Tab-separated table of C-alpha atoms in Angstrom:
chain	number	residue	atom	x	y	z
A	15	MET	CA	-119.560	-160.541	11.212
A	16	LEU	CA	-115.834	-161.402	11.331
A	17	GLU	CA	-116.030	-161.515	15.107
A	18	GLN	CA	-118.960	-163.841	14.895
A	19	GLU	CA	-117.251	-166.191	12.587
A	20	ILE	CA	-114.145	-166.372	14.565
A	21	ALA	CA	-116.239	-167.064	17.790
A	22	GLN	CA	-118.181	-169.660	15.969
A	23	LYS	CA	-115.293	-171.653	14.469
A	24	LYS	CA	-113.197	-171.282	17.801
A	25	ASN	CA	-116.196	-173.208	19.429
A	26	GLU	CA	-115.651	-175.948	16.909
A	27	ILE	CA	-111.984	-176.514	17.655
A	28	SER	CA	-110.746	-177.900	21.031
A	29	THR	CA	-107.014	-178.112	21.480
A	30	ASP	CA	-104.241	-178.751	23.990
A	31	GLY	CA	-100.512	-179.015	23.801
A	32	TYR	CA	-97.476	-180.003	26.026
A	33	PRO	CA	-94.032	-181.182	25.856
A	34	MET	CA	-93.791	-185.135	26.199
A	35	SER	CA	-90.309	-186.973	26.626
A	36	LEU	CA	-89.405	-189.369	23.690
A	37	GLY	CA	-89.570	-192.090	26.279
A	38	GLU	CA	-93.251	-191.259	26.742
A	39	ILE	CA	-93.878	-191.048	23.111
A	40	ILE	CA	-92.129	-194.473	22.539
A	41	SER	CA	-94.246	-195.980	25.263
A	42	LEU	CA	-97.514	-194.730	23.568
A	43	TYR	CA	-96.404	-196.202	20.267
A	44	ARG	CA	-95.524	-199.562	21.877
A	45	ASP	CA	-99.036	-199.703	23.745
A	46	ASN	CA	-100.839	-198.908	20.443
A	47	GLU	CA	-102.174	-195.628	21.963
A	48	LEU	CA	-100.310	-193.658	19.030
A	49	ASP	CA	-101.381	-194.388	15.372
A	50	ILE	CA	-98.845	-193.083	12.730
A	51	HIS	CA	-100.705	-194.903	10.091
A	52	PRO	CA	-97.833	-197.216	8.565
A	53	GLU	CA	-99.889	-196.858	5.169
A	54	PHE	CA	-98.376	-193.478	4.931
A	55	GLN	CA	-94.829	-194.777	4.965
A	56	ARG	CA	-95.052	-194.965	1.017
A	57	PHE	CA	-95.813	-191.109	1.038
A	58	PHE	CA	-92.911	-190.064	3.224
A	59	ARG	CA	-89.540	-190.901	2.260
A	60	TRP	CA	-86.526	-189.586	3.920
A	61	SER	CA	-82.936	-190.381	3.105
A	62	THR	CA	-80.565	-191.980	5.653
A	63	LEU	CA	-78.902	-188.628	6.093
A	64	GLN	CA	-82.055	-186.782	6.893
A	65	LYS	CA	-82.974	-189.268	9.409
A	66	THR	CA	-79.576	-189.086	10.901
A	67	LYS	CA	-79.799	-185.279	10.974
A	68	LEU	CA	-83.227	-185.600	13.020
A	69	ILE	CA	-81.363	-187.883	15.555
A	70	GLU	CA	-78.460	-185.531	15.782
A	71	SER	CA	-80.730	-182.592	16.276
A	72	ILE	CA	-82.174	-184.348	19.168
A	73	LEU	CA	-78.761	-185.178	20.675
A	74	LEU	CA	-77.545	-181.653	20.337
A	75	GLY	CA	-80.862	-180.001	21.733
A	76	ILE	CA	-81.905	-178.219	18.545
A	77	PRO	CA	-85.657	-177.588	18.603
A	78	ILE	CA	-87.783	-179.977	16.641
A	79	PRO	CA	-91.063	-178.728	14.963
A	80	SER	CA	-94.185	-179.616	17.071
A	81	ILE	CA	-96.003	-183.059	16.423
A	82	PHE	CA	-99.789	-182.676	15.649
A	83	VAL	CA	-102.151	-185.263	16.832
A	84	SER	CA	-105.952	-185.838	16.722
A	85	GLN	CA	-107.585	-187.674	19.676
A	86	ARG	CA	-110.091	-190.388	18.246
A	87	GLU	CA	-113.305	-191.374	20.228
A	88	ASP	CA	-111.269	-194.344	21.606
A	89	GLY	CA	-108.720	-192.199	23.093
A	90	VAL	CA	-106.053	-193.189	20.618
A	91	TRP	CA	-104.086	-190.441	19.072
A	92	ASP	CA	-103.869	-190.356	15.175
A	93	VAL	CA	-100.683	-188.574	13.962
A	94	VAL	CA	-101.808	-185.684	11.566
A	95	ASP	CA	-98.443	-184.085	11.015
A	96	GLY	CA	-94.980	-185.517	12.027
A	97	LEU	CA	-95.190	-188.967	10.809
A	98	GLN	CA	-91.646	-189.026	9.395
A	99	ARG	CA	-90.128	-187.485	12.554
A	100	LEU	CA	-91.856	-190.086	14.662
A	101	SER	CA	-91.132	-192.904	12.195
A	102	THR	CA	-87.461	-192.029	12.189
A	103	ILE	CA	-87.188	-192.145	15.943
A	104	PHE	CA	-89.055	-195.553	16.224
A	105	GLU	CA	-87.229	-197.037	13.311
A	106	PHE	CA	-83.932	-196.014	15.202
A	107	VAL	CA	-84.861	-197.515	18.420
A	108	GLY	CA	-85.997	-200.663	16.649
A	109	ILE	CA	-89.855	-200.655	17.239
A	110	LEU	CA	-91.288	-199.522	14.017
A	111	ARG	CA	-93.907	-201.666	12.289
A	112	ASP	CA	-95.046	-201.717	8.794
A	113	GLU	CA	-98.744	-201.949	7.630
A	114	THR	CA	-98.449	-205.836	7.959
A	115	ASN	CA	-97.211	-205.419	11.685
A	116	THR	CA	-93.846	-206.732	10.631
A	117	LEU	CA	-90.884	-205.109	12.427
A	118	ILE	CA	-88.702	-203.000	10.326
A	119	PRO	CA	-85.086	-203.416	10.711
A	120	ALA	CA	-83.604	-200.829	13.262
A	121	GLY	CA	-81.963	-197.682	11.615
A	122	VAL	CA	-78.312	-197.213	11.364
A	123	LEU	CA	-76.758	-193.724	11.420
A	124	VAL	CA	-74.272	-191.974	9.130
A	125	GLY	CA	-71.666	-189.345	10.005
A	126	THR	CA	-72.407	-185.823	9.946
A	127	ASP	CA	-70.368	-182.486	9.847
A	128	TYR	CA	-71.284	-181.924	13.489
A	129	LEU	CA	-71.034	-185.416	14.650
A	130	PRO	CA	-68.893	-187.463	12.225
A	131	SER	CA	-68.822	-190.242	14.974
A	132	LEU	CA	-72.341	-191.082	14.343
A	133	GLU	CA	-71.129	-193.259	11.376
A	134	GLY	CA	-72.489	-196.669	11.834
A	135	LYS	CA	-74.117	-196.024	15.183
A	136	LYS	CA	-77.033	-197.940	16.186
A	137	TRP	CA	-79.399	-197.846	19.222
A	138	GLU	CA	-78.519	-201.073	20.744
A	139	ASP	CA	-76.793	-204.113	19.315
A	140	HIS	CA	-75.477	-206.653	21.809
A	141	ASP	CA	-73.514	-208.139	18.888
A	142	ASP	CA	-71.876	-204.742	18.059
A	143	LEU	CA	-71.546	-202.902	21.471
A	144	PRO	CA	-68.819	-200.456	20.134
A	145	ASN	CA	-71.248	-199.198	17.301
A	146	SER	CA	-74.111	-199.008	19.742
A	147	PHE	CA	-75.260	-196.017	21.936
A	148	THR	CA	-74.145	-196.246	25.477
A	149	SER	CA	-76.731	-196.835	28.296
A	150	ALA	CA	-76.347	-193.018	29.338
A	151	GLN	CA	-76.766	-191.972	25.770
A	152	ARG	CA	-79.891	-193.844	25.457
A	153	LEU	CA	-81.363	-192.401	28.570
A	154	THR	CA	-80.451	-188.879	27.675
A	155	PHE	CA	-82.111	-189.336	24.170
A	156	LYS	CA	-85.237	-190.748	25.778
A	157	ARG	CA	-85.480	-187.705	28.195
A	158	GLU	CA	-85.422	-185.150	25.425
A	159	LYS	CA	-88.817	-183.676	24.830
A	160	LEU	CA	-90.951	-183.047	21.654
A	161	ASP	CA	-93.874	-180.463	21.798
A	162	VAL	CA	-97.223	-182.375	20.951
A	163	LYS	CA	-100.255	-180.303	19.834
A	164	ILE	CA	-103.585	-182.175	20.282
A	165	VAL	CA	-106.886	-181.567	18.620
A	166	LYS	CA	-109.337	-183.069	21.028
A	167	LYS	CA	-112.187	-185.388	20.215
A	168	GLU	CA	-114.494	-182.682	21.166
A	169	SER	CA	-113.424	-180.747	17.957
A	170	ASP	CA	-115.428	-180.817	14.961
A	171	ASP	CA	-114.826	-183.955	12.796
A	172	THR	CA	-113.486	-181.881	9.796
A	173	VAL	CA	-110.770	-180.274	11.839
A	174	LYS	CA	-108.110	-182.828	11.720
A	175	PHE	CA	-108.570	-183.140	7.831
A	176	GLU	CA	-108.378	-179.492	7.318
A	177	LEU	CA	-105.227	-179.431	9.589
A	178	PHE	CA	-103.676	-182.187	7.636
A	179	GLN	CA	-104.388	-180.415	4.299
A	180	ARG	CA	-102.867	-177.050	5.655
A	181	LEU	CA	-99.783	-178.717	7.123
A	182	ASN	CA	-99.067	-180.743	3.935
A	183	THR	CA	-99.941	-178.478	1.256
A	184	LEU	CA	-98.796	-174.916	2.256
A	185	GLY	CA	-95.235	-176.074	2.272
A	186	SER	CA	-95.663	-178.069	-0.923
A	187	LYS	CA	-94.478	-181.264	0.811
A	188	LEU	CA	-96.930	-183.802	-1.097
A	189	SER	CA	-98.595	-183.866	-4.428
A	190	ASP	CA	-102.203	-183.371	-4.422
A	191	GLN	CA	-103.020	-187.044	-4.735
A	192	GLU	CA	-100.582	-188.005	-1.918
A	193	VAL	CA	-102.668	-185.663	0.322
A	194	ARG	CA	-105.871	-187.217	-0.867
A	195	ASN	CA	-104.385	-190.795	-0.323
A	196	CYS	CA	-103.534	-189.969	3.243
A	197	LEU	CA	-106.848	-188.286	3.977
A	198	LEU	CA	-108.500	-191.447	2.494
A	199	VAL	CA	-106.520	-193.665	4.851
A	200	MET	CA	-107.924	-191.597	7.614
A	201	ILE	CA	-111.575	-191.406	6.488
A	202	ASN	CA	-112.168	-194.840	4.677
A	203	LYS	CA	-109.125	-197.149	4.561
A	204	PRO	CA	-111.109	-199.973	2.805
A	205	PHE	CA	-111.693	-197.574	-0.155
A	206	TYR	CA	-108.267	-196.276	-0.292
A	207	GLU	CA	-107.128	-200.125	-0.410
A	208	TRP	CA	-109.592	-200.751	-3.144
A	209	LEU	CA	-108.439	-197.693	-4.947
A	210	ARG	CA	-104.774	-198.613	-4.805
A	211	GLU	CA	-105.437	-202.076	-5.929
A	212	LEU	CA	-107.337	-200.653	-9.007
A	213	SER	CA	-104.307	-198.190	-9.683
A	214	THR	CA	-101.809	-201.162	-9.715
A	215	TYR	CA	-103.888	-203.433	-12.065
A	216	PRO	CA	-101.073	-204.343	-14.668
A	217	PRO	CA	-103.143	-203.629	-17.938
A	218	PHE	CA	-104.034	-200.268	-16.562
A	219	LEU	CA	-100.432	-199.531	-15.670
A	220	GLU	CA	-99.421	-200.572	-19.102
A	221	SER	CA	-102.095	-198.438	-20.785
A	222	ILE	CA	-101.005	-195.145	-18.965
A	223	SER	CA	-97.396	-195.862	-19.296
A	224	LEU	CA	-96.169	-193.530	-16.521
A	225	PRO	CA	-92.539	-192.520	-15.729
A	226	ASP	CA	-91.158	-193.749	-12.222
A	227	SER	CA	-91.341	-190.143	-11.016
A	228	LEU	CA	-94.951	-189.887	-11.464
A	229	LEU	CA	-95.539	-193.361	-9.886
A	230	GLU	CA	-93.688	-192.304	-6.850
A	231	GLN	CA	-96.296	-189.372	-6.654
A	232	GLN	CA	-99.129	-191.716	-6.849
A	233	TYR	CA	-100.220	-190.207	-10.119
A	234	ASN	CA	-101.558	-193.509	-11.256
A	235	MET	CA	-103.973	-193.438	-8.186
A	236	GLU	CA	-105.025	-190.075	-9.298
A	237	LEU	CA	-105.994	-191.134	-12.876
A	238	ALA	CA	-107.768	-193.997	-11.283
A	239	LEU	CA	-109.733	-191.747	-9.086
A	240	ARG	CA	-110.560	-189.502	-11.956
A	241	PHE	CA	-111.952	-192.401	-14.025
A	242	ILE	CA	-114.295	-193.465	-11.042
A	243	MET	CA	-115.340	-190.066	-10.405
């Protein structure tokens, strides 16, 4: 029975994977061939130091965990895991856009124990060249590679959602509602937006009187969802 179950489930999952240069990944994002779901930004928040350490790791050649994507019917890659890493890279090079398609200001790094001279460094600022990466540094950065794992469109429709849940709950990275919200964005974005609007209705927020820590974890959306269910 176990062998049969393994064989059956393996047939439902079609995957691929290979290293890609950061320059290639940046081009995919610019050409709208890679969807990082900007709606997720509110669920994934890194500090400036965390972002800097990712850039530092790339510069030093320290291995970065794989990026997981799911191929849609239109060929576009949905990012299933790796949003914050990719967002950090895109923000630093000055191409990251929010859910209204507004360009987010390019990131500025801080000094670290290994590379204290990263303090105040930017990708490219013609008005502040001393604090910008050199042309050689930018080329070297774009030639560094990330490992990309791809769930192909031939896979069962539930695979990417199962993958997302496993990657974002086993390590307790997100609250239960934050995981639900991210899945809702992928499955039914209009419903997610409707639920978010309900959860921020001022009389509702006043009646539940949640502390900021629970609001940051989207607990108001969980309560709204419980009410609807």
